[in-house]
mmCIF file of C-alpha atoms in Angstrom:
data_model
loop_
_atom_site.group_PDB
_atom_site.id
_atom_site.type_symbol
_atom_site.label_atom_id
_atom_site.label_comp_id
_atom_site.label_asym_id
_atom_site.label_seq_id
_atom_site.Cartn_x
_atom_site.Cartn_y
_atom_site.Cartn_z
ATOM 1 C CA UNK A 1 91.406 134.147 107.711
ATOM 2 C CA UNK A 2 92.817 130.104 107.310
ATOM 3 C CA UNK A 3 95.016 130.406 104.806
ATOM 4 C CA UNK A 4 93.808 127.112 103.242
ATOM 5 C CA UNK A 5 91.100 128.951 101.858
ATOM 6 C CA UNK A 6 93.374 131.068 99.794
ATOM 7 C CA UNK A 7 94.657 128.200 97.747
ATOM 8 C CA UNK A 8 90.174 126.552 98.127
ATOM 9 C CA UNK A 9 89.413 130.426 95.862
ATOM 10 C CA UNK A 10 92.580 129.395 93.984
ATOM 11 C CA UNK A 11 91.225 126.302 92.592
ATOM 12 C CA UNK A 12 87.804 127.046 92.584
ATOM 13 C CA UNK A 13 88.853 130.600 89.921
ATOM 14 C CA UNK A 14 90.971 127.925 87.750
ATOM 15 C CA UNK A 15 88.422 125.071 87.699
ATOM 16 C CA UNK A 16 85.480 127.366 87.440
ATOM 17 C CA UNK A 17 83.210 124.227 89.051
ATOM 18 C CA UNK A 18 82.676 123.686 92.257
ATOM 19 C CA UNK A 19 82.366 120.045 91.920
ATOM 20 C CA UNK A 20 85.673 119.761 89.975
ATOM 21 C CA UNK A 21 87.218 122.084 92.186
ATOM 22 C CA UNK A 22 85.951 120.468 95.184
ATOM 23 C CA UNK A 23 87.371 116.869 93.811
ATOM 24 C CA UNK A 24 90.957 118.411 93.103
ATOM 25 C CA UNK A 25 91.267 119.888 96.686
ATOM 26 C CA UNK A 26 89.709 116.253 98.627
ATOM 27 C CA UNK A 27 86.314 118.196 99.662
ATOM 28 C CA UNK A 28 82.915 117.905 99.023
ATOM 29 C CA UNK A 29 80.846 120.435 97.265
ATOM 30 C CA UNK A 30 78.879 121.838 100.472
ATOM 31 C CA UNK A 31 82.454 121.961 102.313
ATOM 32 C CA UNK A 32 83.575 123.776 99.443
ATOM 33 C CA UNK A 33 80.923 126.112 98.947
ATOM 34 C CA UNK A 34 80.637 126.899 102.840
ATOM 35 C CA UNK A 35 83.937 127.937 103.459
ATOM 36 C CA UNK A 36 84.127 130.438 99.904
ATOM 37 C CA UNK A 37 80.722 131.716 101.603
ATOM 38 C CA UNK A 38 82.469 132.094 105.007
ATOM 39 C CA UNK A 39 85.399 133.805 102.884
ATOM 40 C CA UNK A 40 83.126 136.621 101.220
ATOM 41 C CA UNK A 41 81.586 137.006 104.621
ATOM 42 C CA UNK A 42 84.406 138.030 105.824
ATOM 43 C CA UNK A 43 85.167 140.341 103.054
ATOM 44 C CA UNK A 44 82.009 141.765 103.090
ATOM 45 C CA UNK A 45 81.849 141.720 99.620
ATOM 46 C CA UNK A 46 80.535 138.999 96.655
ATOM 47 C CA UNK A 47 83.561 137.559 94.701
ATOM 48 C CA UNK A 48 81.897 135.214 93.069
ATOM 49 C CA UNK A 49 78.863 135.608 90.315
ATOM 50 C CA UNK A 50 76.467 132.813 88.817
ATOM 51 C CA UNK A 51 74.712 135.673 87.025
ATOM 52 C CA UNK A 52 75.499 134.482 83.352
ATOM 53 C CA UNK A 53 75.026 131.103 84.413
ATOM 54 C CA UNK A 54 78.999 129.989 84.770
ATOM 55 C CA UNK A 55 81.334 131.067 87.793
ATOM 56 C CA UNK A 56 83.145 134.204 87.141
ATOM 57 C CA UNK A 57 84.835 136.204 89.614
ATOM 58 C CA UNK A 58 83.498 139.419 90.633
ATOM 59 C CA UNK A 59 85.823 142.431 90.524
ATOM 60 C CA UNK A 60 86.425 141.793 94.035
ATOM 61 C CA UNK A 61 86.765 138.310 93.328
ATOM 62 C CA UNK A 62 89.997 139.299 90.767
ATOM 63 C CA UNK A 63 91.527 141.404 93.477
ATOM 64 C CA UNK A 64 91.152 138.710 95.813
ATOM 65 C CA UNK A 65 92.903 135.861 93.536
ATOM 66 C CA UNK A 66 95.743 138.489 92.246
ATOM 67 C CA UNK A 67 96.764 138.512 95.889
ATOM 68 C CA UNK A 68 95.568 135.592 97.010
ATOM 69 C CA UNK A 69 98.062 133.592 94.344
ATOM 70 C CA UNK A 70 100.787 135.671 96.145
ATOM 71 C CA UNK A 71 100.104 134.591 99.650
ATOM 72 C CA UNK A 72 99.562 131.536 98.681
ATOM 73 C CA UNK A 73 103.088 130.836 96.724
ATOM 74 C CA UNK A 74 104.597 132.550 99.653
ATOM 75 C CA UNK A 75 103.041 130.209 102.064
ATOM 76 C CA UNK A 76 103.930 127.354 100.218
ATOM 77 C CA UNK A 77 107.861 128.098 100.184
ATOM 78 C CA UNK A 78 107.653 128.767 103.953
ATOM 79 C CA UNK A 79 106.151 125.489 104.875
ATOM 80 C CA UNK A 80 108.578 123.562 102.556
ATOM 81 C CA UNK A 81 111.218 125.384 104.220
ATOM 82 C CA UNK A 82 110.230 124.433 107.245
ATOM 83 C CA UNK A 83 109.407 121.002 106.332
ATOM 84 C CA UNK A 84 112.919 120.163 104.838
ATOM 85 C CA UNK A 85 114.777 121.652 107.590
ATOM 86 C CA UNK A 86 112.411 119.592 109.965
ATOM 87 C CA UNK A 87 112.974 116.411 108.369
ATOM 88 C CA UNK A 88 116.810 116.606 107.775
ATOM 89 C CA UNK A 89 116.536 117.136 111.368
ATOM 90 C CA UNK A 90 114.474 114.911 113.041
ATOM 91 C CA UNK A 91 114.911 111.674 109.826
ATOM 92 C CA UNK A 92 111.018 110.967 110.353
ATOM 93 C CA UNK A 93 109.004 109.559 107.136
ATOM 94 C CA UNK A 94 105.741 109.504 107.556
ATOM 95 C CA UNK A 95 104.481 107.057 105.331
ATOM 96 C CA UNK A 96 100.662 105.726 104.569
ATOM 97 C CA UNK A 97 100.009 102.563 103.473
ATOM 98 C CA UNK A 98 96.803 102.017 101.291
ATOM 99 C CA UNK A 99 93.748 99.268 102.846
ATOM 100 C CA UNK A 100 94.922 95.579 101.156
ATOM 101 C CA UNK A 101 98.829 96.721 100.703
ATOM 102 C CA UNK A 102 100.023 95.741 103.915
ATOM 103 C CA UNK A 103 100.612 91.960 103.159
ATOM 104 C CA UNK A 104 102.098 92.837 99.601
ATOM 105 C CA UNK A 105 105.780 93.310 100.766
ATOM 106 C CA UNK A 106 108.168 91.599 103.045
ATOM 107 C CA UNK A 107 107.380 91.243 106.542
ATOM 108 C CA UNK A 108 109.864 93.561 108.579
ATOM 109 C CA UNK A 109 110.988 95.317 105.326
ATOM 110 C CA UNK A 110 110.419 98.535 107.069
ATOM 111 C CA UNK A 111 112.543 97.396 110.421
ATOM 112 C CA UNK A 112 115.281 96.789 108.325
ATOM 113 C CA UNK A 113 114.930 100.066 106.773
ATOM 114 C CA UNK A 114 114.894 101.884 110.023
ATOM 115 C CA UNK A 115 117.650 99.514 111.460
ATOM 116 C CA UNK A 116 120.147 99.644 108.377
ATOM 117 C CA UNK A 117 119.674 103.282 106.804
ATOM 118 C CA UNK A 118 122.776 105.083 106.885
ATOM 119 C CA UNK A 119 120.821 109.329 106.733
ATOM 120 C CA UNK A 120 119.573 108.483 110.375
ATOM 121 C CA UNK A 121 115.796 107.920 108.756
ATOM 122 C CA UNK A 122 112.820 106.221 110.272
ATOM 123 C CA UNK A 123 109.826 105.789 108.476
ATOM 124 C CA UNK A 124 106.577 105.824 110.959
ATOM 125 C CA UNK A 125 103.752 103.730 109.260
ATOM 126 C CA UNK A 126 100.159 104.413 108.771
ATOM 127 C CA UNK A 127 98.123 101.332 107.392
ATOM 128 C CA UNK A 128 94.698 100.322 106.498
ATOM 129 C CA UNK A 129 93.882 103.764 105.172
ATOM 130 C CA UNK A 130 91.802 103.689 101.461
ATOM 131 C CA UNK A 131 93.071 105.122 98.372
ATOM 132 C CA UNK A 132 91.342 108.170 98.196
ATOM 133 C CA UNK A 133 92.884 108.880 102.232
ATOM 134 C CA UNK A 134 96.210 108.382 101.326
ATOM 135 C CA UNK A 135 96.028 110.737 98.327
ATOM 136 C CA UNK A 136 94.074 113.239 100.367
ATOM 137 C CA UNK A 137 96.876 113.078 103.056
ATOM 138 C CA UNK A 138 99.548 113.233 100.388
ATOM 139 C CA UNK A 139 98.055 116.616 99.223
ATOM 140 C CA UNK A 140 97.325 117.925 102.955
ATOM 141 C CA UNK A 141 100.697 116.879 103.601
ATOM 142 C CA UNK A 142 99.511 115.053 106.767
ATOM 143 C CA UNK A 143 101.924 112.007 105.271
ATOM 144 C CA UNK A 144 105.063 112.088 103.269
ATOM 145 C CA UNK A 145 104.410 108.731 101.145
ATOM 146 C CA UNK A 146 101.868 106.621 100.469
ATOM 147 C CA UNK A 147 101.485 103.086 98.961
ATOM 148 C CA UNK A 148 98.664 103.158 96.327
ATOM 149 C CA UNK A 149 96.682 101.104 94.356
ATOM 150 C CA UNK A 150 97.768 102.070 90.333
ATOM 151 C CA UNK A 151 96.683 104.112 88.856
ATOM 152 C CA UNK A 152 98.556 106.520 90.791
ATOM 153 C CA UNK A 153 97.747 109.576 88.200
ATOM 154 C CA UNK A 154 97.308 112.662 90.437
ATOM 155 C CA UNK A 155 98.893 115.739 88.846
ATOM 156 C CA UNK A 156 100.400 117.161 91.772
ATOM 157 C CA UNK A 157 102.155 113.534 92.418
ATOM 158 C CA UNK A 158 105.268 111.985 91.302
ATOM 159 C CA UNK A 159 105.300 107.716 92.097
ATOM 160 C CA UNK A 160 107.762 105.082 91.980
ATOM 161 C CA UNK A 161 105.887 101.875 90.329
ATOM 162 C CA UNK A 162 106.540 98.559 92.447
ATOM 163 C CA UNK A 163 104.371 95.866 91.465
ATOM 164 C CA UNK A 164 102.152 95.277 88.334
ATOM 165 C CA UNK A 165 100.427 91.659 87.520
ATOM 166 C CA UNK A 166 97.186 90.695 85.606
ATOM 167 C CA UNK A 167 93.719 90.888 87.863
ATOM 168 C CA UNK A 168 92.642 87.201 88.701
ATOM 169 C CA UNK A 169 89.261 86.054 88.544
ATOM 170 C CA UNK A 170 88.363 83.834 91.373
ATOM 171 C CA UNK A 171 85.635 80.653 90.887
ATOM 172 C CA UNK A 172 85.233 77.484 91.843
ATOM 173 C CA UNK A 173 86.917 74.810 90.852
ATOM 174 C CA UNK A 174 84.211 72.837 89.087
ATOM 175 C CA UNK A 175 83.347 76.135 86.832
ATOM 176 C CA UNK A 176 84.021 75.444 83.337
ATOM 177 C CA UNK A 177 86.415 78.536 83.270
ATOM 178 C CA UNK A 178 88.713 76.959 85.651
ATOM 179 C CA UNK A 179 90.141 74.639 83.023
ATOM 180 C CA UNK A 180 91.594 77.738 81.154
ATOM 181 C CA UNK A 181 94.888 79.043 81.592
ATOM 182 C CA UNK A 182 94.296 82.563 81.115
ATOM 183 C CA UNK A 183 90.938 84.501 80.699
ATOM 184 C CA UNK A 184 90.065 87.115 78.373
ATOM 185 C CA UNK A 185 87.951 89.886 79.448
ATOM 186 C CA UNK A 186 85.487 88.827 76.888
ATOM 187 C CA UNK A 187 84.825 85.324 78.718
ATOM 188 C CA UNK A 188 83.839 87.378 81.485
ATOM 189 C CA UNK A 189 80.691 88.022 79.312
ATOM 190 C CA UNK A 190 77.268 86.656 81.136
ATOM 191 C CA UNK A 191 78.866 86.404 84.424
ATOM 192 C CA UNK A 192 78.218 88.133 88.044
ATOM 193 C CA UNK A 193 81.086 89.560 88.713
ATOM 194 C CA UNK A 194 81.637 90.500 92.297
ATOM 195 C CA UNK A 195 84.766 93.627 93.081
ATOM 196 C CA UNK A 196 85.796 96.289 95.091
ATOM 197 C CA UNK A 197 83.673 99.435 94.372
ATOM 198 C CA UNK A 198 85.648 101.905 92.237
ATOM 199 C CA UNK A 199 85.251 104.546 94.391
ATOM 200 C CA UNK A 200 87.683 102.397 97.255
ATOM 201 C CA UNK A 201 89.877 100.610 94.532
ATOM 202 C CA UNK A 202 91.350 102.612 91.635
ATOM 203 C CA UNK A 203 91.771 99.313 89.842
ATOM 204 C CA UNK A 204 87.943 98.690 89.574
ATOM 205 C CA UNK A 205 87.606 102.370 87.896
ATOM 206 C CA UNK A 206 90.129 101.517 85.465
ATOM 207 C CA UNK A 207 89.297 97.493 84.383
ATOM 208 C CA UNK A 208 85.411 98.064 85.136
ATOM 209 C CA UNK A 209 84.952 100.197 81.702
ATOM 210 C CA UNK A 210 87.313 97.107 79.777
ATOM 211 C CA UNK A 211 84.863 94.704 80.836
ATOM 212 C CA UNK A 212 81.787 96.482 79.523
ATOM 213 C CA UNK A 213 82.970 97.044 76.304
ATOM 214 C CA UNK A 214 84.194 93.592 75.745
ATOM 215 C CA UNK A 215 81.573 91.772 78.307
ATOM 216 C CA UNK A 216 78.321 93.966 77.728
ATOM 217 C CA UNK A 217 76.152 90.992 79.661
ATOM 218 C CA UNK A 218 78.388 91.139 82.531
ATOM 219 C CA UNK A 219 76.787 91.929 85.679
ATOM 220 C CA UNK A 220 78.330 93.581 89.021
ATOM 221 C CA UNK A 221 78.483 93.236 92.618
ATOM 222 C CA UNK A 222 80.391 95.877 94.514
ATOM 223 C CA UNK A 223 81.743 95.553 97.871
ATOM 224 C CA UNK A 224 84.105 98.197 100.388
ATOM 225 C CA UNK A 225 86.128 95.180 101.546
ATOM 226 C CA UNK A 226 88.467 92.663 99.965
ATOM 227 C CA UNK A 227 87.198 89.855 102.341
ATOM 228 C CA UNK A 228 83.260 90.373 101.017
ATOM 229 C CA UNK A 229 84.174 90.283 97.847
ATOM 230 C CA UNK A 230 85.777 86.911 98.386
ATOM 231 C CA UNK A 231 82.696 85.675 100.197
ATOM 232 C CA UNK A 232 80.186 86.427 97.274
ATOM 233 C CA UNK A 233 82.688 83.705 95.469
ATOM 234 C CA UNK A 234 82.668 81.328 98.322
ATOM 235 C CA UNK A 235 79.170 81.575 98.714
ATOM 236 C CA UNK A 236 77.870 81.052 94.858
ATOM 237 C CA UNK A 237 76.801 84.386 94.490
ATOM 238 C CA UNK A 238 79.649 85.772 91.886
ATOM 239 C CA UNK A 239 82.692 85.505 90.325
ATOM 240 C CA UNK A 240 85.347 87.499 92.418
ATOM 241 C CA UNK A 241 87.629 89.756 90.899
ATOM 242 C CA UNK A 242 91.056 90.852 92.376
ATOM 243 C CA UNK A 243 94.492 90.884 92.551
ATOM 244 C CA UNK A 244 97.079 87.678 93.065
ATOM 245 C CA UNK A 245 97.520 87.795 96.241
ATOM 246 C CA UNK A 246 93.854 87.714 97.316
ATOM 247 C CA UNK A 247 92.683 85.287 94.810
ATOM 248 C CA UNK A 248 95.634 82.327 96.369
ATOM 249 C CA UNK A 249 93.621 82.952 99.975
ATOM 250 C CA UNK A 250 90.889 80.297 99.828
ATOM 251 C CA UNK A 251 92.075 78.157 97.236
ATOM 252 C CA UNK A 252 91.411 75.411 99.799
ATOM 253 C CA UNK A 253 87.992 76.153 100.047
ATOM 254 C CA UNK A 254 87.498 74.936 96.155
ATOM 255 C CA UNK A 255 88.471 78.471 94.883
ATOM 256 C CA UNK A 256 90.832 78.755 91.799
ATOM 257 C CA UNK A 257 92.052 82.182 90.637
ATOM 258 C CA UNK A 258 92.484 82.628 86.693
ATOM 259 C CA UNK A 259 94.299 85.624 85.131
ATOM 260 C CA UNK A 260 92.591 88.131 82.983
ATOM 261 C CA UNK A 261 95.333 88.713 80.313
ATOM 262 C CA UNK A 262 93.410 92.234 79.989
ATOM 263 C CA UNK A 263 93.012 93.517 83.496
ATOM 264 C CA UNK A 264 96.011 94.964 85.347
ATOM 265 C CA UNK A 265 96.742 95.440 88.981
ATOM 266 C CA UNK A 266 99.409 97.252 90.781
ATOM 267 C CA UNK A 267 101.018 99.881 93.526
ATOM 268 C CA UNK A 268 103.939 101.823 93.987
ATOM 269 C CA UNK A 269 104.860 104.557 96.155
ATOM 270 C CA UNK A 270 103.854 108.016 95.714
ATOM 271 C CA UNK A 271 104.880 111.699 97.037
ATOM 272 C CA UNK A 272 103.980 115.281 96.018
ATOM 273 C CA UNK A 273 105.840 116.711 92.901
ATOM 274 C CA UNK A 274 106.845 119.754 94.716
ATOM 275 C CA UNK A 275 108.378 118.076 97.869
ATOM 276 C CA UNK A 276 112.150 118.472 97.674
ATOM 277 C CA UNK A 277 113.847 115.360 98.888
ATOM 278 C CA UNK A 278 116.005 114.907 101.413
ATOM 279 C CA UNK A 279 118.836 112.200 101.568
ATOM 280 C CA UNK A 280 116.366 110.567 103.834
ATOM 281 C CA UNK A 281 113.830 109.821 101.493
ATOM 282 C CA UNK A 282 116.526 109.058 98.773
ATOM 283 C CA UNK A 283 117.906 106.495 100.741
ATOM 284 C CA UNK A 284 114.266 105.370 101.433
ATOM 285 C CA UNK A 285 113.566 105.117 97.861
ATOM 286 C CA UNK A 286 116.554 103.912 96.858
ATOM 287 C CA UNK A 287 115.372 100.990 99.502
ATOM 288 C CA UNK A 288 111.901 100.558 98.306
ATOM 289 C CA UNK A 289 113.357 100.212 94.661
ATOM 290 C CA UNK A 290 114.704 96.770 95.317
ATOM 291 C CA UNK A 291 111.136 95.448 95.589
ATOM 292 C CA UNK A 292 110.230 96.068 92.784
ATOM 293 C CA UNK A 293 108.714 93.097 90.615
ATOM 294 C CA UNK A 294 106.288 93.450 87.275
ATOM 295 C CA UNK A 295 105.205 90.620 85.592
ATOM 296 C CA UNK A 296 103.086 92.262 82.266
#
């Protein structure tokens, strides 16, 4: 038996919903549902019952979770074990870096990490990875940290806030909003607005619902990429909206980004709650601190 799906029939008891379940464990519903049908298989017996119409667990089922709970604890504390004794060890960080981050520190800031750290630490980089990948990998604990979009606000993760600035909305020059200073969300009202879709930028999932309320004639365009939503703006087709440091890209090509005093953007660095840190990743921390900048 994997002993993944020990901690799968964990969540799934708790959450009593496959489809919140299968969102708190970075699955889909089928995947979810196969491999608790592959589990009861292998049991030979049912422990779980739809029969009144919500998921309860059989009497099987409760035998199954009493000791499942145990293995899975005990599991835990051996892999961390492990893990720390690994990484005092060998000093690698393993750390993921979210798709539109890359550019939003210092070149080299990681070189001079690796070059200047005193615990004998060397962070390895993954980059261009989406938001929903990094977390995933946080929670597999296929990576050690990862920089994120905010809202970083995963239970099982602790973070370390870095950057936070208003959302810019990006238009052309000869727009009658580009004489303003700063935008409220309500001038947004009326407008195409083109984004990142919410389900590859946390941002959009949190500002999207501010603009409704306050914008109700506001119309969307959603894009997976950064670049396409800047090309609806340079093409006429929308208004872009994104952070700072995308909206100063094409400000030769007539483009002017405004601040939306309403909308927030930001990252910082997050790691699982339960990971006990070593004086590497202290010192790392300690590193990534000094960039830290938050202007609202």
């Amino acid at each position: 038996m994997d002993i993944k799906v020990c901690k799968y029939f964990i969540t799934l008891a708790r959450a009593k919903s496959y489809a919140k379940a299968a969102r708190e464990l970075y699955l889909t519903t089928q995947g979810l549902s196969t491999a608790i049908k592959r589990l009861e298989a292998s049991m030979g017996v049912p422990l779980i019952s739809n029969e009144t119409g919500s998921l309860e667990l059989t009497d099987y089922g409760k035998i199954f979770y009493h000791r499942a709970r145990t293995i899975q604890q005990e599991y835990e504390i051996m892999a961390d074990e492990i893990d720390a004794l690994h990484r005092r060890r060998s000093g690698n960080i393993s750390f993921a870096v979210s798709t539109g981050l890359t550019n939003s520190l210092p070149p080299n800031y990681l070189d001079e990490f690796n070059s200047g750290n005193r615990t004998g630490a060397h962070v390895e980089i993954s980059r261009d990875i989406v938001d929903f990948d990094c977390e995933s990998n946080l929670y597999a604990k296929t990576c050690d940290f990862a920089l994120l979009n905010d809202p970083i606000d995963h239970t099982m993760f602790s973070s370390l806030p870095l950057y936070r600035d208003r959302m810019h909305l990006v238009v052309h020059k000869d727009s009658p909003l580009a004489e303003k200073g700063v935008l409220h969300a309500s001038d947004l009202d009326g407008l195409t607005i083109a984004c990142v879709s919410p389900g590859e930028f946390k941002t959009s999932k949190k500002n999207e619902p501010i603009i409704r309320e306050a914008a109700p004639n506001a119309t969307f365009i959603y894009a997976t990429e950064m670049i396409a939503v800047l090309e609806a703006a340079m093409r006429g087709r929308a208004a872009a909206l994104m952070p700072q440091p995308h909206a100063t890209l094409f400000e030769k090509e007539g483009l002017i980004g405004i601040p939306v005093e309403e909308l927030t953007w930001g990252f910082g660095i997050a790691w699982r709650t339960d990971r006990n840190l070593s004086p590497q990743d202290d010192e790392f921390l300690r590193f990534m601190k000094r960039y830290q900048k938050f202007y609202c």
